[in-house]
Amino acid sequence: MVNNLKNIPSVDELLTEQSLQEQLSHYNRDFVVDVLREAVEAMRTRLKAVDTEVTRAHIIKWVCQDVEQRVQVLTRGTLKRVINGTGVILHTNLGRAPLSQTALNYLHQMGSFYNNLELDLEKGERGSRYVHVEELLCRLTKAEAALVVNNNAAAVLLGLNTLAQGKEVIVSRGQLVEIGGAFRIPEVMKLSGALLKEVGTTNKTYLRDYAEAIGEDTGLLFAAHTSNYKIEGFTAEVALSDLVKLGRDANLPVMKDLGSGILFIPPSCGLGDEPTVQQCVEAGADVITFSGDKLLGGPQAGIIVGRKEYIEAMKKNQLTRALRVDKLTIAALEATLIEYLAGFPEKNLPVIHMLSLSSDELRQRAERLVEILNAAIGKQALLQSISMVEVEDMVGGGAYPTYRLPGYGVEIKFQDLKLETVAACLRRQDPAVLTRRQEDRMLISVRTLLEGDAAILAKKIYQVLHDLEAKAQKGVQH
Ligand SMILES: *Cc1c(COP(=O)(O)O)cnc(C)c1O
């Protein structure tokens, strides 16, 4: 039995190695030493499994290389750019809406310098962070007042807590939704201190169901957009305006969780029947909540618009302090909302742009991507074919599940390769590349590709095929 462990130098000795000295000149000493200890420990485990002599020089080389690799991985961070070839515009897993250029510039400005987040520059007094986007939201939606919190889940929680703590909230059974990432209306209701009162059935709820349920303990009528599913067939839902009328008659506020708040629907995209935020305000809802990073196209935020008395009550609620947004969110949201005032959201907001792309534009992009891919990987042995195909894209983000946006993409077939192997290798690239699969073919939808993505995508696929081929060749030689 050889004892290689005695050949491992001490941590102090290892630290004198040139490669580790270099790490020390770039990174915090405690960090490098910690990583070195981990690498030595890994080396020990490795050596215990070996029964031939390993020289001290070899050990040093391996440990140093291991440290370099570990440091590289740790200092890169875990958040990575992803190229979205799935054709799903809003992917909660992919950070939802990419931001506009003006939002990014504004973020940079407000993040780099001091700002008047909570200072009234006119009066020289303490101000409120909530004034910043309120006027913009009111102008765009025609609501009386607005408030922004951390996300829509927080907005719903705050609304329920402020308007209905200890009181009954009447909700249709067909709207007791669960949104991805464990947002469940009944659970949020419980957390808010409001009492859920379900009415109607899963597929049908009538106005009289709400009316009959109203009693002394009722505090709120609540409606949720069933964002991520659609009940089809024999169904009935109460129109928001009818619910509002009932609320007026009974002197009860009406709150609508709209989910993905759209301010502008590109005429050609087929979502025309969906209610916009403005339409909900016009229908008379007292409180409307929606996400900032779904089809609004901004940063993560929960936007609340509605009647002044209710919004003011929410601002005074202690919960608001715990749900508050930071300056970066406000900056990005302000810039995003200004794009709607400027009047070209389909040009300047990536999400709205993707929604508005015409069939012709998408086909041209797909043709161009075929060319780029042919030039990059056309000669690879593991490639079988590259061709343009029609695809169906989706809004995603738990929104409008039944809508299919007709689009174009590129279909790639490989030779002697499991599709999952290629897909997994592409996911591990930096930027990572996400594609779709259709049976034995890889699909890349062009709708969700952003500027510069196509060229990187081609390079990454080339890299992966090249590496896989080299590996296969090596396998054959052995
Ligand atoms: C997405 C969604 C939510 C949750 O919004 P977040 O911004 O993710 O917190 C709540 N309700 C509905 C109807 C939704 O679609």
CSV table of N, CA, C and O in Angstrom, one decimal, residues 291-383:
chain,number,residue,atom,x,y,z
A,291,SER,N,-48.1,42.7,-12.5
A,291,SER,CA,-46.7,42.6,-12.4
A,291,SER,C,-46.0,43.6,-13.3
A,291,SER,O,-46.5,44.0,-14.4
A,292,GLY,N,-44.8,44.1,-12.9
A,292,GLY,CA,-44.0,45.0,-13.7
A,292,GLY,C,-43.2,44.3,-14.7
A,292,GLY,O,-42.8,44.9,-15.8
A,293,ASP,N,-43.0,43.0,-14.5
A,293,ASP,CA,-42.0,42.3,-15.4
A,293,ASP,C,-42.7,41.2,-16.3
A,293,ASP,O,-42.0,40.4,-16.9
A,294,LYS,N,-44.0,41.3,-16.4
A,294,LYS,CA,-44.7,40.4,-17.4
A,294,LYS,C,-44.8,41.3,-18.7
A,294,LYS,O,-43.9,41.9,-19.1
A,295,LEU,N,-46.1,41.4,-19.2
A,295,LEU,CA,-46.2,42.1,-20.5
A,295,LEU,C,-46.1,43.6,-20.4
A,295,LEU,O,-46.2,44.3,-21.4
A,296,LEU,N,-45.8,44.1,-19.2
A,296,LEU,CA,-45.5,45.6,-19.1
A,296,LEU,C,-44.1,45.8,-19.7
A,296,LEU,O,-43.8,46.8,-20.2
A,297,GLY,N,-43.3,44.8,-19.5
A,297,GLY,CA,-41.9,44.9,-20.1
A,297,GLY,C,-40.9,45.6,-19.2
A,297,GLY,O,-39.9,46.0,-19.7
A,298,GLY,N,-41.1,45.6,-17.9
A,298,GLY,CA,-40.2,46.4,-17.0
A,298,GLY,C,-39.6,45.5,-16.0
A,298,GLY,O,-39.4,44.2,-16.2
A,299,PRO,N,-39.1,46.0,-14.9
A,299,PRO,CA,-38.4,45.2,-13.8
A,299,PRO,C,-39.5,44.5,-12.9
A,299,PRO,O,-40.6,44.8,-13.0
A,300,GLN,N,-39.0,43.6,-12.1
A,300,GLN,CA,-39.9,42.9,-11.2
A,300,GLN,C,-40.5,44.0,-10.3
A,300,GLN,O,-39.8,44.8,-9.7
A,301,ALA,N,-41.8,44.0,-10.2
A,301,ALA,CA,-42.5,45.0,-9.3
A,301,ALA,C,-44.0,44.6,-9.3
A,301,ALA,O,-44.4,43.9,-10.1
A,302,GLY,N,-44.6,45.0,-8.2
A,302,GLY,CA,-46.1,44.8,-8.1
A,302,GLY,C,-46.7,46.2,-8.2
A,302,GLY,O,-46.4,47.0,-7.4
A,303,ILE,N,-47.5,46.4,-9.2
A,303,ILE,CA,-48.1,47.7,-9.4
A,303,ILE,C,-49.6,47.7,-9.0
A,303,ILE,O,-50.3,46.8,-9.3
A,304,ILE,N,-49.9,48.7,-8.2
A,304,ILE,CA,-51.3,48.7,-7.7
A,304,ILE,C,-51.9,50.1,-8.2
A,304,ILE,O,-51.3,51.1,-7.9
A,305,VAL,N,-53.0,50.0,-8.9
A,305,VAL,CA,-53.6,51.3,-9.3
A,305,VAL,C,-55.1,51.2,-8.8
A,305,VAL,O,-55.6,50.2,-8.7
A,306,GLY,N,-55.6,52.4,-8.6
A,306,GLY,CA,-57.0,52.4,-8.2
A,306,GLY,C,-57.5,53.7,-7.5
A,306,GLY,O,-56.9,54.7,-7.7
A,307,ARG,N,-58.5,53.5,-6.7
A,307,ARG,CA,-59.1,54.7,-6.0
A,307,ARG,C,-58.1,55.2,-4.9
A,307,ARG,O,-57.5,54.4,-4.2
A,308,LYS,N,-58.1,56.5,-4.8
A,308,LYS,CA,-57.2,57.2,-3.9
A,308,LYS,C,-57.3,56.7,-2.5
A,308,LYS,O,-56.3,56.4,-1.8
A,309,GLU,N,-58.5,56.6,-2.0
A,309,GLU,CA,-58.7,56.3,-0.6
A,309,GLU,C,-58.1,54.9,-0.2
A,309,GLU,O,-57.5,54.8,0.8
A,310,TYR,N,-58.2,54.0,-1.2
A,310,TYR,CA,-57.7,52.6,-0.9
A,310,TYR,C,-56.1,52.6,-1.0
A,310,TYR,O,-55.4,52.0,-0.2
A,311,ILE,N,-55.6,53.3,-2.0
A,311,ILE,CA,-54.2,53.4,-2.2
A,311,ILE,C,-53.5,54.1,-1.0
A,311,ILE,O,-52.5,53.7,-0.5
A,312,GLU,N,-54.2,55.2,-0.6
A,312,GLU,CA,-53.6,55.9,0.6
A,312,GLU,C,-53.6,55.0,1.8
A,312,GLU,O,-52.6,55.0,2.6
A,313,ALA,N,-54.6,54.2,2.0
A,313,ALA,CA,-54.7,53.3,3.1
A,313,ALA,C,-53.5,52.3,3.0
A,313,ALA,O,-52.9,51.9,4.0
A,314,MET,N,-53.3,51.8,1.8
A,314,MET,CA,-52.2,50.9,1.6
A,314,MET,C,-50.8,51.5,1.9
A,314,MET,O,-49.9,50.9,2.5
A,315,LYS,N,-50.7,52.8,1.5
A,315,LYS,CA,-49.4,53.5,1.8
A,315,LYS,C,-49.1,53.6,3.3
A,315,LYS,O,-48.0,53.6,3.7
A,316,LYS,N,-50.2,53.6,4.1
A,316,LYS,CA,-50.0,53.8,5.5
A,316,LYS,C,-49.9,52.4,6.2
A,316,LYS,O,-49.5,52.4,7.4
A,317,ASN,N,-50.2,51.4,5.5
A,317,ASN,CA,-50.0,50.0,6.1
A,317,ASN,C,-48.6,49.7,6.4
A,317,ASN,O,-47.7,49.9,5.5
A,318,GLN,N,-48.3,49.2,7.6
A,318,GLN,CA,-46.9,48.8,7.9
A,318,GLN,C,-46.3,47.8,7.0
A,318,GLN,O,-45.1,47.8,6.8
A,319,LEU,N,-47.1,47.0,6.4
A,319,LEU,CA,-46.7,45.9,5.5
A,319,LEU,C,-45.9,46.6,4.3
A,319,LEU,O,-44.9,46.0,3.8
A,320,THR,N,-46.4,47.7,3.9
A,320,THR,CA,-45.8,48.4,2.7
A,320,THR,C,-44.3,48.6,2.9
A,320,THR,O,-43.5,48.4,2.0
A,321,ARG,N,-43.9,48.9,4.2
A,321,ARG,CA,-42.5,49.1,4.4
A,321,ARG,C,-41.6,47.8,4.2
A,321,ARG,O,-40.5,47.9,3.7
A,322,ALA,N,-42.3,46.7,4.4
A,322,ALA,CA,-41.6,45.4,4.2
A,322,ALA,C,-41.6,45.0,2.8
A,322,ALA,O,-40.8,44.1,2.3
A,323,LEU,N,-42.5,45.6,2.0
A,323,LEU,CA,-42.6,45.2,0.6
A,323,LEU,C,-42.1,46.2,-0.4
A,323,LEU,O,-42.3,46.1,-1.6
A,324,ARG,N,-41.4,47.2,0.2
A,324,ARG,CA,-41.1,48.3,-0.6
A,324,ARG,C,-40.0,48.0,-1.7
A,324,ARG,O,-39.2,47.1,-1.6
A,325,VAL,N,-40.1,48.9,-2.7
A,325,VAL,CA,-39.1,48.7,-3.9
A,325,VAL,C,-37.9,49.6,-3.7
A,325,VAL,O,-38.0,50.6,-3.0
A,326,ASP,N,-36.8,49.2,-4.3
A,326,ASP,CA,-35.6,50.0,-4.2
A,326,ASP,C,-35.5,51.0,-5.4
A,326,ASP,O,-36.3,51.0,-6.3
A,327,LYS,N,-34.4,51.8,-5.3
A,327,LYS,CA,-34.3,52.8,-6.3
A,327,LYS,C,-34.1,52.3,-7.7
A,327,LYS,O,-34.5,52.9,-8.7
A,328,LEU,N,-33.4,51.1,-7.8
A,328,LEU,CA,-33.2,50.5,-9.1
A,328,LEU,C,-34.5,50.1,-9.8
A,328,LEU,O,-34.7,50.3,-11.0
A,329,THR,N,-35.4,49.5,-9.0
A,329,THR,CA,-36.7,49.1,-9.5
A,329,THR,C,-37.4,50.4,-10.0
A,329,THR,O,-38.0,50.4,-11.1
A,330,ILE,N,-37.4,51.4,-9.2
A,330,ILE,CA,-38.1,52.6,-9.5
A,330,ILE,C,-37.6,53.2,-10.8
A,330,ILE,O,-38.3,53.6,-11.7
A,331,ALA,N,-36.2,53.2,-10.9
A,331,ALA,CA,-35.6,53.8,-12.0
A,331,ALA,C,-36.0,53.0,-13.3
A,331,ALA,O,-36.4,53.6,-14.3
A,332,ALA,N,-35.9,51.7,-13.2
A,332,ALA,CA,-36.2,50.9,-14.4
A,332,ALA,C,-37.7,51.0,-14.8
A,332,ALA,O,-38.0,51.1,-16.0
A,333,LEU,N,-38.5,51.1,-13.8
A,333,LEU,CA,-40.0,51.2,-14.0
A,333,LEU,C,-40.3,52.5,-14.6
A,333,LEU,O,-41.1,52.6,-15.6
A,334,GLU,N,-39.7,53.6,-14.1
A,334,GLU,CA,-40.0,54.9,-14.6
A,334,GLU,C,-39.6,55.0,-16.1
A,334,GLU,O,-40.4,55.5,-16.9
A,335,ALA,N,-38.4,54.5,-16.4
A,335,ALA,CA,-38.0,54.5,-17.8
A,335,ALA,C,-38.9,53.7,-18.7
A,335,ALA,O,-39.2,54.1,-19.8
A,336,THR,N,-39.4,52.6,-18.2
A,336,THR,CA,-40.2,51.7,-19.0
A,336,THR,C,-41.6,52.4,-19.2
A,336,THR,O,-42.1,52.4,-20.4
A,337,LEU,N,-42.1,53.0,-18.2
A,337,LEU,CA,-43.4,53.7,-18.4
A,337,LEU,C,-43.3,54.9,-19.3
A,337,LEU,O,-44.2,55.2,-20.1
A,338,ILE,N,-42.2,55.6,-19.3
A,338,ILE,CA,-42.0,56.7,-20.2
A,338,ILE,C,-42.0,56.3,-21.6
A,338,ILE,O,-42.5,57.0,-22.5
A,339,GLU,N,-41.5,55.0,-21.9
A,339,GLU,CA,-41.6,54.5,-23.3
A,339,GLU,C,-43.1,54.4,-23.8
A,339,GLU,O,-43.3,54.6,-25.0
A,340,TYR,N,-44.0,54.2,-22.9
A,340,TYR,CA,-45.4,54.2,-23.3
A,340,TYR,C,-45.9,55.6,-23.6
A,340,TYR,O,-46.6,55.8,-24.5
A,341,LEU,N,-45.4,56.5,-22.8
A,341,LEU,CA,-45.8,57.9,-23.1
A,341,LEU,C,-45.2,58.4,-24.4
A,341,LEU,O,-45.8,59.1,-25.2
A,342,ALA,N,-43.9,58.0,-24.6
A,342,ALA,CA,-43.2,58.4,-25.8
A,342,ALA,C,-43.9,57.8,-27.1
A,342,ALA,O,-43.9,58.3,-28.1
A,343,GLY,N,-44.6,56.7,-26.9
A,343,GLY,CA,-45.5,56.2,-27.9
A,343,GLY,C,-45.0,55.1,-28.9
A,343,GLY,O,-45.6,54.8,-29.8
A,344,PHE,N,-43.8,54.6,-28.6
A,344,PHE,CA,-43.3,53.5,-29.4
A,344,PHE,C,-42.9,52.3,-28.6
A,344,PHE,O,-41.8,51.8,-28.8
A,345,PRO,N,-43.8,51.8,-27.8
A,345,PRO,CA,-43.4,50.7,-27.0
A,345,PRO,C,-43.0,49.4,-27.8
A,345,PRO,O,-42.1,48.7,-27.5
A,346,GLU,N,-43.7,49.3,-29.0
A,346,GLU,CA,-43.4,48.1,-29.8
A,346,GLU,C,-42.0,48.2,-30.4
A,346,GLU,O,-41.5,47.2,-30.9
A,347,LYS,N,-41.5,49.4,-30.4
A,347,LYS,CA,-40.1,49.6,-31.0
A,347,LYS,C,-39.1,49.5,-29.9
A,347,LYS,O,-38.1,48.8,-30.0
A,348,ASN,N,-39.4,50.1,-28.7
A,348,ASN,CA,-38.4,50.2,-27.7
A,348,ASN,C,-38.4,49.3,-26.5
A,348,ASN,O,-37.4,49.2,-25.8
A,349,LEU,N,-39.5,48.6,-26.3
A,349,LEU,CA,-39.6,47.7,-25.2
A,349,LEU,C,-39.5,46.2,-25.7
A,349,LEU,O,-40.3,45.8,-26.5
A,350,PRO,N,-38.4,45.5,-25.4
A,350,PRO,CA,-38.1,44.2,-26.0
A,350,PRO,C,-39.3,43.3,-26.0
A,350,PRO,O,-39.6,42.7,-27.0
A,351,VAL,N,-40.1,43.2,-24.9
A,351,VAL,CA,-41.2,42.3,-24.8
A,351,VAL,C,-42.3,42.6,-25.8
A,351,VAL,O,-42.9,41.8,-26.5
A,352,ILE,N,-42.6,43.9,-25.8
A,352,ILE,CA,-43.7,44.4,-26.7
A,352,ILE,C,-43.2,44.2,-28.2
A,352,ILE,O,-44.0,43.9,-29.1
A,353,HIS,N,-41.9,44.5,-28.4
A,353,HIS,CA,-41.4,44.3,-29.7
A,353,HIS,C,-41.5,42.8,-30.2
A,353,HIS,O,-42.0,42.6,-31.3
A,354,MET,N,-41.2,41.9,-29.3
A,354,MET,CA,-41.3,40.5,-29.7
A,354,MET,C,-42.7,40.1,-30.0
A,354,MET,O,-43.0,39.3,-30.9
A,355,LEU,N,-43.7,40.7,-29.2
A,355,LEU,CA,-45.1,40.4,-29.4
A,355,LEU,C,-45.6,41.0,-30.8
A,355,LEU,O,-46.5,40.4,-31.4
A,356,SER,N,-44.9,42.1,-31.2
A,356,SER,CA,-45.5,42.8,-32.4
A,356,SER,C,-44.8,42.3,-33.7
A,356,SER,O,-45.2,42.8,-34.8
A,357,LEU,N,-43.8,41.5,-33.6
A,357,LEU,CA,-43.1,41.1,-34.9
A,357,LEU,C,-44.0,40.4,-35.9
A,357,LEU,O,-44.8,39.5,-35.5
A,358,SER,N,-43.9,40.9,-37.1
A,358,SER,CA,-44.8,40.3,-38.2
A,358,SER,C,-44.2,39.0,-38.7
A,358,SER,O,-43.0,38.7,-38.5
A,359,SER,N,-45.1,38.3,-39.4
A,359,SER,CA,-44.7,37.0,-40.0
A,359,SER,C,-43.5,37.2,-40.9
A,359,SER,O,-42.6,36.4,-40.9
A,360,ASP,N,-43.6,38.3,-41.7
A,360,ASP,CA,-42.5,38.6,-42.7
A,360,ASP,C,-41.2,38.8,-42.0
A,360,ASP,O,-40.2,38.3,-42.4
A,361,GLU,N,-41.2,39.6,-40.9
A,361,GLU,CA,-40.0,39.9,-40.2
A,361,GLU,C,-39.4,38.6,-39.6
A,361,GLU,O,-38.2,38.4,-39.7
A,362,LEU,N,-40.3,37.8,-39.0
A,362,LEU,CA,-39.8,36.6,-38.4
A,362,LEU,C,-39.2,35.6,-39.4
A,362,LEU,O,-38.2,35.0,-39.2
A,363,ARG,N,-39.9,35.6,-40.6
A,363,ARG,CA,-39.3,34.7,-41.7
A,363,ARG,C,-38.0,35.2,-42.1
A,363,ARG,O,-37.0,34.4,-42.3
A,364,GLN,N,-37.8,36.5,-42.3
A,364,GLN,CA,-36.5,37.0,-42.7
A,364,GLN,C,-35.5,36.7,-41.7
A,364,GLN,O,-34.3,36.3,-42.0
A,365,ARG,N,-35.8,36.9,-40.4
A,365,ARG,CA,-34.8,36.6,-39.4
A,365,ARG,C,-34.4,35.1,-39.4
A,365,ARG,O,-33.3,34.8,-39.2
A,366,ALA,N,-35.4,34.2,-39.6
A,366,ALA,CA,-35.1,32.8,-39.6
A,366,ALA,C,-34.2,32.5,-40.8
A,366,ALA,O,-33.3,31.7,-40.7
A,367,GLU,N,-34.5,33.1,-42.0
A,367,GLU,CA,-33.7,32.8,-43.2
A,367,GLU,C,-32.2,33.3,-42.9
A,367,GLU,O,-31.3,32.6,-43.2
A,368,ARG,N,-32.1,34.4,-42.2
A,368,ARG,CA,-30.8,34.9,-41.9
A,368,ARG,C,-30.1,34.0,-40.9
A,368,ARG,O,-28.9,33.7,-41.1
A,369,LEU,N,-30.8,33.4,-40.0
A,369,LEU,CA,-30.2,32.5,-39.0
A,369,LEU,C,-29.8,31.2,-39.7
A,369,LEU,O,-28.7,30.7,-39.3
A,370,VAL,N,-30.6,30.8,-40.6
A,370,VAL,CA,-30.2,29.6,-41.4
A,370,VAL,C,-28.8,29.8,-42.0
A,370,VAL,O,-27.9,29.0,-42.0
A,371,GLU,N,-28.7,31.0,-42.7
A,371,GLU,CA,-27.4,31.4,-43.3
A,371,GLU,C,-26.3,31.4,-42.3
A,371,GLU,O,-25.2,30.8,-42.6
A,372,ILE,N,-26.5,32.1,-41.2
A,372,ILE,CA,-25.4,32.2,-40.2
A,372,ILE,C,-25.0,30.8,-39.7
A,372,ILE,O,-23.8,30.5,-39.6
A,373,LEU,N,-26.0,29.9,-39.5
A,373,LEU,CA,-25.7,28.6,-38.9
A,373,LEU,C,-25.0,27.8,-40.0
A,373,LEU,O,-24.1,27.0,-39.7
A,374,ASN,N,-25.5,27.9,-41.3
A,374,ASN,CA,-24.8,27.1,-42.3
A,374,ASN,C,-23.3,27.5,-42.4
A,374,ASN,O,-22.5,26.6,-42.6
A,375,ALA,N,-23.1,28.8,-42.3
A,375,ALA,CA,-21.7,29.3,-42.4
A,375,ALA,C,-20.9,28.7,-41.2
A,375,ALA,O,-19.7,28.4,-41.4
A,376,ALA,N,-21.5,28.7,-40.1
A,376,ALA,CA,-20.7,28.3,-38.8
A,376,ALA,C,-20.6,26.8,-38.7
A,376,ALA,O,-19.5,26.3,-38.3
A,377,ILE,N,-21.6,26.0,-39.0
A,377,ILE,CA,-21.6,24.6,-38.6
A,377,ILE,C,-21.9,23.7,-39.8
A,377,ILE,O,-22.0,22.5,-39.7
A,378,GLY,N,-22.1,24.3,-41.0
A,378,GLY,CA,-22.6,23.5,-42.2
A,378,GLY,C,-21.7,22.3,-42.5
A,378,GLY,O,-22.1,21.4,-43.0
A,379,LYS,N,-20.4,22.5,-42.1
A,379,LYS,CA,-19.5,21.4,-42.5
A,379,LYS,C,-19.2,20.4,-41.4
A,379,LYS,O,-18.4,19.5,-41.5
A,380,GLN,N,-19.8,20.6,-40.2
A,380,GLN,CA,-19.6,19.7,-39.1
A,380,GLN,C,-20.1,18.3,-39.4
A,380,GLN,O,-21.2,18.1,-39.9
A,381,ALA,N,-19.3,17.3,-39.1
A,381,ALA,CA,-19.7,15.9,-39.4
A,381,ALA,C,-20.9,15.4,-38.6
A,381,ALA,O,-21.7,14.6,-39.1
A,382,LEU,N,-21.1,16.0,-37.4
A,382,LEU,CA,-22.3,15.5,-36.6
A,382,LEU,C,-23.6,16.2,-37.0
A,382,LEU,O,-24.6,16.0,-36.4
A,383,LEU,N,-23.5,17.1,-38.0
A,383,LEU,CA,-24.7,17.8,-38.5
A,383,LEU,C,-25.4,17.0,-39.6
A,383,LEU,O,-24.7,16.6,-40.5
